[in-house]
Coordinates of C-alpha atoms in Angstrom, one line a residue:
K1 CA 12.7 23.7 -1.9
L2 CA 13.8 20.2 -2.6
H3 CA 11.3 18.8 0.0
I4 CA 8.5 20.7 -1.7
V5 CA 9.5 19.5 -5.2
Y6 CA 9.6 16.0 -3.8
A7 CA 6.2 16.5 -2.1
K8 CA 4.6 17.6 -5.4
A9 CA 6.0 14.5 -7.1
K10 CA 4.5 12.3 -4.4
E11 CA 1.2 14.1 -4.7
A12 CA 1.1 13.6 -8.5
E13 CA 1.7 9.9 -7.9
G14 CA -1.2 9.8 -5.5
Q15 CA 1.0 9.1 -2.4
F16 CA -0.7 11.7 -0.3
A17 CA 0.6 10.7 3.1
E18 CA 4.2 11.0 1.8
A19 CA 3.3 14.3 0.2
V20 CA 2.0 15.6 3.5
K21 CA 5.2 14.5 5.2
F22 CA 7.4 16.4 2.8
Y23 CA 5.2 19.4 2.4
T24 CA 5.5 19.7 6.2
S25 CA 9.3 19.4 6.1
G26 CA 9.3 22.1 3.4
G27 CA 7.1 24.4 5.4
D28 CA 4.2 24.5 2.9
M29 CA 1.4 24.2 5.4
N30 CA -1.3 25.4 3.0
S31 CA -0.6 22.4 0.8
V32 CA -0.7 20.2 3.8
V33 CA -4.1 21.5 4.8
R34 CA -5.4 21.1 1.2
I35 CA -4.4 17.4 1.0
L36 CA -5.7 16.6 4.4
L37 CA -9.0 18.1 3.5
Y38 CA -9.6 16.9 0.0
K39 CA -7.3 13.8 -0.4
L40 CA -7.0 12.2 2.9
N41 CA -10.4 13.2 4.3
N42 CA -8.8 14.2 7.6
P43 CA -10.4 17.6 8.4
A44 CA -9.7 17.3 12.2
Q45 CA -5.9 17.3 11.7
A46 CA -6.2 20.2 9.2
I47 CA -8.3 22.2 11.6
E48 CA -5.7 21.6 14.4
I49 CA -2.9 22.8 12.2
V50 CA -4.7 26.0 11.2
K51 CA -5.6 26.8 14.7
N52 CA -2.0 26.5 15.7
S53 CA -0.6 28.4 12.7
Q54 CA -3.4 31.0 12.4
S55 CA -2.6 31.2 8.7
A56 CA -5.2 33.3 6.9
E57 CA -4.9 31.4 3.6
S58 CA -5.3 28.0 5.3
A59 CA -8.2 29.4 7.4
V60 CA -10.0 30.3 4.1
Q61 CA -9.4 26.7 2.9
I62 CA -11.0 25.3 6.0
A63 CA -13.9 27.8 5.8
Q64 CA -14.6 26.8 2.2
Y65 CA -14.4 23.1 3.0
C66 CA -16.8 23.5 6.0
Q67 CA -19.2 25.6 3.9
E68 CA -19.3 22.8 1.3
K69 CA -20.0 20.3 4.0
A70 CA -22.8 22.5 5.5
N71 CA -20.9 23.0 8.7
F72 CA -21.7 26.7 8.8
K73 CA -20.6 27.4 12.4
L74 CA -17.0 26.3 11.6
A75 CA -17.1 28.0 8.3
I76 CA -18.0 31.3 10.1
E77 CA -15.2 30.7 12.7
F78 CA -12.5 30.2 10.0
Y79 CA -13.6 33.1 7.8
V80 CA -13.4 35.3 10.9
M81 CA -10.0 33.9 11.7
A82 CA -9.0 34.9 8.2
E83 CA -10.6 38.3 8.7
K84 CA -13.0 37.7 5.8
F85 CA -15.8 39.3 7.8
D86 CA -18.1 39.8 4.8
Q87 CA -18.1 36.1 3.9
A88 CA -18.7 35.2 7.5
F89 CA -21.5 37.7 7.9
E90 CA -23.2 36.4 4.7
I91 CA -23.2 32.8 6.0
A92 CA -24.5 33.9 9.4
L93 CA -27.2 35.9 7.6
V94 CA -28.4 33.2 5.3
H95 CA -28.1 30.3 7.8
E96 CA -29.4 32.1 11.0
E97 CA -26.1 31.8 12.8
M98 CA -25.7 35.5 13.8
S99 CA -25.1 34.6 17.5
V100 CA -22.1 32.5 16.4
Y101 CA -20.7 35.3 14.3
S102 CA -21.2 38.0 16.9
E103 CA -19.5 35.9 19.6
L104 CA -16.5 35.4 17.3
I105 CA -15.9 39.0 16.3
K106 CA -16.1 40.5 19.9
N107 CA -12.3 40.7 20.2
S108 CA -11.7 41.9 16.7
S109 CA -10.2 45.4 16.2
H110 CA -13.0 46.0 13.7
S111 CA -15.7 45.1 16.3
K112 CA -17.4 48.5 16.5
N113 CA -18.4 48.7 12.8
L114 CA -19.2 45.0 12.7
Y115 CA -21.5 45.3 15.8
Q116 CA -23.5 48.1 14.1
V117 CA -24.1 45.8 11.1
I118 CA -25.4 43.0 13.4
A119 CA -27.5 45.5 15.4
E120 CA -29.2 46.7 12.2
Y121 CA -29.7 43.1 11.2
Y122 CA -31.5 42.3 14.4
E123 CA -33.5 45.6 14.3
G124 CA -34.7 44.6 10.8
K125 CA -35.8 41.2 12.2
G126 CA -37.8 42.9 14.9
D127 CA -35.5 41.5 17.6
F128 CA -35.2 44.8 19.5
I129 CA -33.5 43.5 22.6
N130 CA -30.6 41.9 20.6
A131 CA -30.4 44.9 18.4
G132 CA -30.2 47.2 21.4
D133 CA -27.4 45.0 22.9
F134 CA -25.3 45.5 19.8
F135 CA -26.0 49.2 19.5
V136 CA -24.7 49.5 23.1
K137 CA -21.6 47.5 22.2
C138 CA -20.8 50.1 19.5
A139 CA -21.8 53.0 21.7
I140 CA -24.9 54.1 19.7
Y141 CA -26.8 54.6 22.9
E142 CA -29.7 56.7 21.6
R143 CA -30.9 53.9 19.2
A144 CA -30.3 51.2 21.8
L145 CA -32.5 53.1 24.4
K146 CA -35.2 53.6 21.8
L147 CA -35.4 49.9 21.0
Y148 CA -35.3 48.8 24.7
L149 CA -38.2 51.2 25.6
Q150 CA -40.2 49.7 22.7
C151 CA -39.9 46.3 24.5
G152 CA -41.5 47.8 27.7
E153 CA -41.0 46.2 31.1
K154 CA -38.9 43.2 30.0
A155 CA -36.0 45.4 28.8
V156 CA -36.1 48.1 31.4
E157 CA -33.0 46.9 33.2
K158 CA -31.0 47.1 29.9
A159 CA -32.4 50.6 29.3
I160 CA -31.1 51.7 32.8
D161 CA -27.7 50.3 32.1
T162 CA -27.6 52.0 28.7
V163 CA -28.4 55.4 30.3
G164 CA -25.6 54.6 32.8
F165 CA -23.1 54.0 30.0
A166 CA -24.2 57.1 28.0
K167 CA -24.3 59.6 30.9
D168 CA -26.5 61.8 28.6
E169 CA -29.0 64.1 30.2
T170 CA -31.5 63.8 27.3
L171 CA -31.5 60.0 27.4
T172 CA -31.9 60.1 31.2
H173 CA -35.0 62.3 30.9
Q174 CA -36.4 59.9 28.3
L175 CA -36.0 57.0 30.6
V176 CA -37.4 58.8 33.7
D177 CA -40.5 59.7 31.6
F178 CA -40.9 56.0 30.8
L179 CA -40.4 54.9 34.4
M180 CA -42.8 57.5 35.7
G181 CA -45.5 56.3 33.3
D182 CA -45.5 59.4 31.0
V183 CA -45.0 57.2 28.0
D184 CA -47.6 54.4 28.5
G185 CA -49.5 55.5 31.5
I186 CA -48.0 52.8 33.7
I187 CA -45.8 53.8 36.6
K188 CA -43.0 51.3 36.9
E189 CA -41.8 49.6 40.1
P190 CA -39.7 51.8 42.4
K191 CA -36.8 49.3 42.2
H192 CA -36.1 50.5 38.6
I193 CA -35.8 54.1 39.8
F194 CA -33.5 52.9 42.5
R195 CA -31.2 51.2 39.9
L196 CA -31.3 54.3 37.7
Y197 CA -30.0 56.5 40.6
M198 CA -27.3 53.9 41.4
V199 CA -26.0 53.7 37.8
L200 CA -26.0 57.5 37.6
G201 CA -24.1 57.8 40.9
N202 CA -26.9 59.7 42.7
Y203 CA -26.5 57.7 45.9
A204 CA -28.5 60.0 48.1
E205 CA -31.6 59.6 46.0
A206 CA -30.9 55.9 45.6
T207 CA -30.8 55.5 49.4
K208 CA -34.1 57.3 49.7
T209 CA -35.7 55.1 47.1
A210 CA -34.3 52.0 48.7
L211 CA -35.8 53.0 52.1
L212 CA -39.2 53.6 50.4
I213 CA -39.1 50.2 48.7
A214 CA -38.1 48.5 52.0
K215 CA -40.9 50.3 53.8
Q216 CA -43.5 49.1 51.3
E217 CA -42.3 45.5 51.7
Q218 CA -42.4 45.8 55.5
E219 CA -45.9 47.2 55.4
N220 CA -46.9 44.1 53.3
G221 CA -45.2 41.8 55.8
N222 CA -42.5 40.8 53.3
Y223 CA -39.6 41.1 55.7
S224 CA -37.2 38.7 53.9
V225 CA -37.7 40.7 50.7
A226 CA -37.0 44.0 52.5
H227 CA -34.0 42.5 54.2
S228 CA -32.5 41.2 50.9
F229 CA -33.0 44.5 49.2
L230 CA -31.6 46.6 52.1
L231 CA -28.6 44.3 52.4
Q232 CA -27.8 44.4 48.7
T233 CA -28.1 48.2 48.7
H234 CA -25.8 48.4 51.7
K235 CA -23.2 46.2 49.9
D236 CA -23.5 48.2 46.7
L237 CA -22.9 51.5 48.5
I238 CA -19.9 50.0 50.4
S239 CA -18.4 48.6 47.2
R240 CA -18.5 52.1 45.7
N241 CA -16.9 53.6 48.9
V242 CA -20.1 55.6 49.5
Y243 CA -21.3 56.5 53.1
V244 CA -24.2 54.4 54.2
S245 CA -26.9 56.5 55.9
T246 CA -27.8 55.9 59.5
E247 CA -31.4 55.4 58.6
L248 CA -30.6 52.7 56.1
R249 CA -28.3 50.9 58.6
K250 CA -30.9 51.1 61.3
T251 CA -33.7 49.9 59.1
L252 CA -31.5 46.9 58.0
M253 CA -30.6 46.2 61.6
L254 CA -34.2 46.2 62.7
V255 CA -35.4 43.8 59.9
H256 CA -32.4 41.6 60.5
S257 CA -33.2 41.5 64.3
Y258 CA -36.7 40.5 63.5
L259 CA -35.7 37.7 61.2
I260 CA -33.2 36.0 63.6
I261 CA -35.7 35.9 66.5
K262 CA -37.2 32.5 65.4
E263 CA -33.7 31.0 65.1
L264 CA -32.7 32.2 68.5
A265 CA -35.9 30.8 70.0
A266 CA -35.3 27.5 68.3
F267 CA -31.9 27.3 70.1
D268 CA -33.8 27.8 73.3
D269 CA -31.9 31.1 74.0
T270 CA -34.8 32.8 75.7
S271 CA -32.7 35.7 77.0
L272 CA -31.3 36.6 73.6
S273 CA -34.5 36.2 71.7
A274 CA -36.3 38.3 74.3
R275 CA -33.7 41.1 73.9
M276 CA -34.2 41.0 70.1
L277 CA -38.0 41.2 70.6
I278 CA -37.6 44.2 72.9
R279 CA -35.5 45.9 70.2
V280 CA -38.1 45.2 67.6
A281 CA -41.0 46.0 69.9
K282 CA -39.5 49.5 70.6
N283 CA -39.9 50.1 66.8
V284 CA -43.1 48.1 66.3
S285 CA -44.6 50.7 64.1
K286 CA -42.1 49.6 61.4
F287 CA -43.9 46.2 61.3
P288 CA -47.5 47.3 60.9
A289 CA -48.7 43.9 59.5
H290 CA -47.6 42.1 62.7
I291 CA -47.8 44.6 65.6
V292 CA -50.0 42.4 67.8
P293 CA -48.0 39.1 67.2
I294 CA -44.7 41.0 67.9
L295 CA -46.0 42.5 71.1
T296 CA -47.5 39.3 72.4
S297 CA -44.3 37.3 71.6
T298 CA -42.3 40.0 73.4
V299 CA -44.5 39.6 76.5
I300 CA -44.3 35.8 76.6
Q301 CA -40.5 35.6 75.7
C302 CA -39.6 38.3 78.3
Y303 CA -41.6 36.5 81.0
K304 CA -39.8 33.2 80.1
A305 CA -36.4 34.9 80.3
N306 CA -37.3 36.4 83.7
L307 CA -37.3 39.9 82.2
K308 CA -40.6 40.5 84.1
I309 CA -40.5 44.3 84.1
S310 CA -40.2 44.3 80.3
A311 CA -42.9 41.6 80.1
Y312 CA -45.3 43.8 82.2
E313 CA -44.5 46.9 80.1
Y314 CA -45.4 45.3 76.8
A315 CA -48.4 43.4 78.3
S316 CA -49.8 46.8 79.3
V317 CA -49.4 48.0 75.7
V318 CA -51.0 44.9 74.1
V319 CA -54.1 45.1 76.2
R320 CA -54.9 48.6 74.9
P321 CA -58.3 48.7 73.1
E322 CA -56.8 48.9 69.6
Y323 CA -54.8 45.8 70.1
K324 CA -56.8 43.8 72.6
Q325 CA -59.6 43.1 70.2
K326 CA -57.1 41.3 67.9
L327 CA -56.0 38.9 70.6
S328 CA -57.4 35.3 70.8
A329 CA -59.3 34.4 74.0
Q330 CA -56.5 32.2 75.2
M331 CA -53.9 34.9 74.6
K332 CA -56.0 37.5 76.4
K333 CA -56.1 35.2 79.4
T334 CA -52.4 34.6 79.3
I335 CA -51.5 38.3 79.1
T336 CA -54.1 39.2 81.8
D337 CA -52.6 36.5 84.1
I338 CA -49.1 37.9 83.6
L339 CA -50.3 41.4 84.5
R340 CA -52.1 40.2 87.6
K341 CA -48.8 38.6 88.8
K342 CA -47.0 41.9 88.8
K343 CA -45.5 42.7 92.2
P344 CA -45.2 46.3 93.5
N345 CA -41.4 46.3 93.8
E346 CA -40.7 43.9 90.9
T347 CA -37.1 44.0 89.6
Q348 CA -35.2 42.3 86.8
S349 CA -31.5 41.6 86.5
D350 CA -29.4 44.0 84.4
E351 CA -28.2 43.0 81.0
L352 CA -24.5 41.9 80.8
L353 CA -22.1 44.6 79.6
A354 CA -19.5 44.4 76.9
P355 CA -16.9 47.0 75.8
C356 CA -17.7 49.3 72.8
P357 CA -15.4 48.4 70.0
Y358 CA -14.6 52.0 69.4
C359 CA -14.0 53.5 72.9
K360 CA -14.1 50.5 75.3
F361 CA -17.0 52.0 77.3
K362 CA -19.1 49.3 78.8
V363 CA -22.4 49.0 76.9
P364 CA -25.3 46.5 77.4
E365 CA -24.7 43.6 75.0
S366 CA -27.8 44.1 72.9
E367 CA -27.5 47.9 72.8
L368 CA -26.2 49.2 69.4
D369 CA -25.6 52.9 70.3
C370 CA -22.7 53.8 72.5
P371 CA -23.7 56.6 74.9
S372 CA -20.0 57.6 75.3
C373 CA -18.6 58.0 71.8
K374 CA -22.1 58.2 70.1
N375 CA -21.1 55.6 67.4
M376 CA -23.7 53.2 66.0
L377 CA -22.1 49.8 66.9
P378 CA -21.7 47.0 64.3
F379 CA -23.7 43.9 65.3
C380 CA -23.2 40.1 65.0
I381 CA -25.5 38.7 62.4
A382 CA -26.1 35.5 64.4
S383 CA -26.8 36.9 67.9
G384 CA -27.9 40.5 67.1
N385 CA -25.6 41.7 69.9
H386 CA -23.0 44.4 69.3
M387 CA -19.5 43.4 68.3
I388 CA -16.5 43.4 70.5
I389 CA -12.8 43.7 69.5

């Protein structure tokens, strides 16, 4: 008490530094903040004190001072610290600082009600995406979805997440109608249907959709896009402890095998690149945009790798009428020459064997199905060969 009395006397005399010292000793931090702000022009120290003390009364002082100085962001921050949400909202409203206000209140126990006020503010401004975001935060999913759908394609991902949060059949049907084009006559991309199935936990349908999307990309020759999508789907399913279908794994394996052929050839590993080409060529219908290039590459690479029986086999395929007309004159001659060199009793060396990681049965290195235990074998992403223990 004596310290505070002495501090008041020093303040009255205009000795403000001394007053601060004794107000601090007496524990009257509100007076310290007041003098620092209005007498000593030291707002930085006042702000540091209030942030440490979290005093609501002092926070209001800082907020009022910042408001006077037109520092509206700090004014909002300290009104929120003092839980004077109405004053903070009013400043945010008048001075277009709603993003600052919304960020500051996110950990408040009153957030849900405050978020609704912000959502309605953005809705009134015609900013439907931000409005939807805040309706989601306060779990008013129906209004959020309505606003997202009004934004069309640019908010479709948010609409899908909203339906995932809501787990409401009516909202799900509304979104499906939108995705299928029943609302605006425009059928949306299949990737959106895939994401919807994923967030709803319908993994069987999600997998079917993923395979459909990958097939479309492969038909267009976009193998890297198909690979990325299949790989991400695989990871998403694994992260949710969901069984990955054999079809999805095999499709991913084939696209991956195709994509590593160029790298293997660059390392001058003719045998390995030939084995990968054989794997892809066996399923060449999955690569309709590049059937002839794949078959011709298989012939050439197998011949270089001394896998002559395989070279002859695929050479006889690529000279069929439906493919031959697509070959260049030089390639026709090369393929024909290879076929002419075929010997009646031609043989090729067997592929090296490696133990199955499940049952130890010896399996050819590039074979990914074990004939003994019937497992599909995991494969090395660099070589394409099956893994060993």
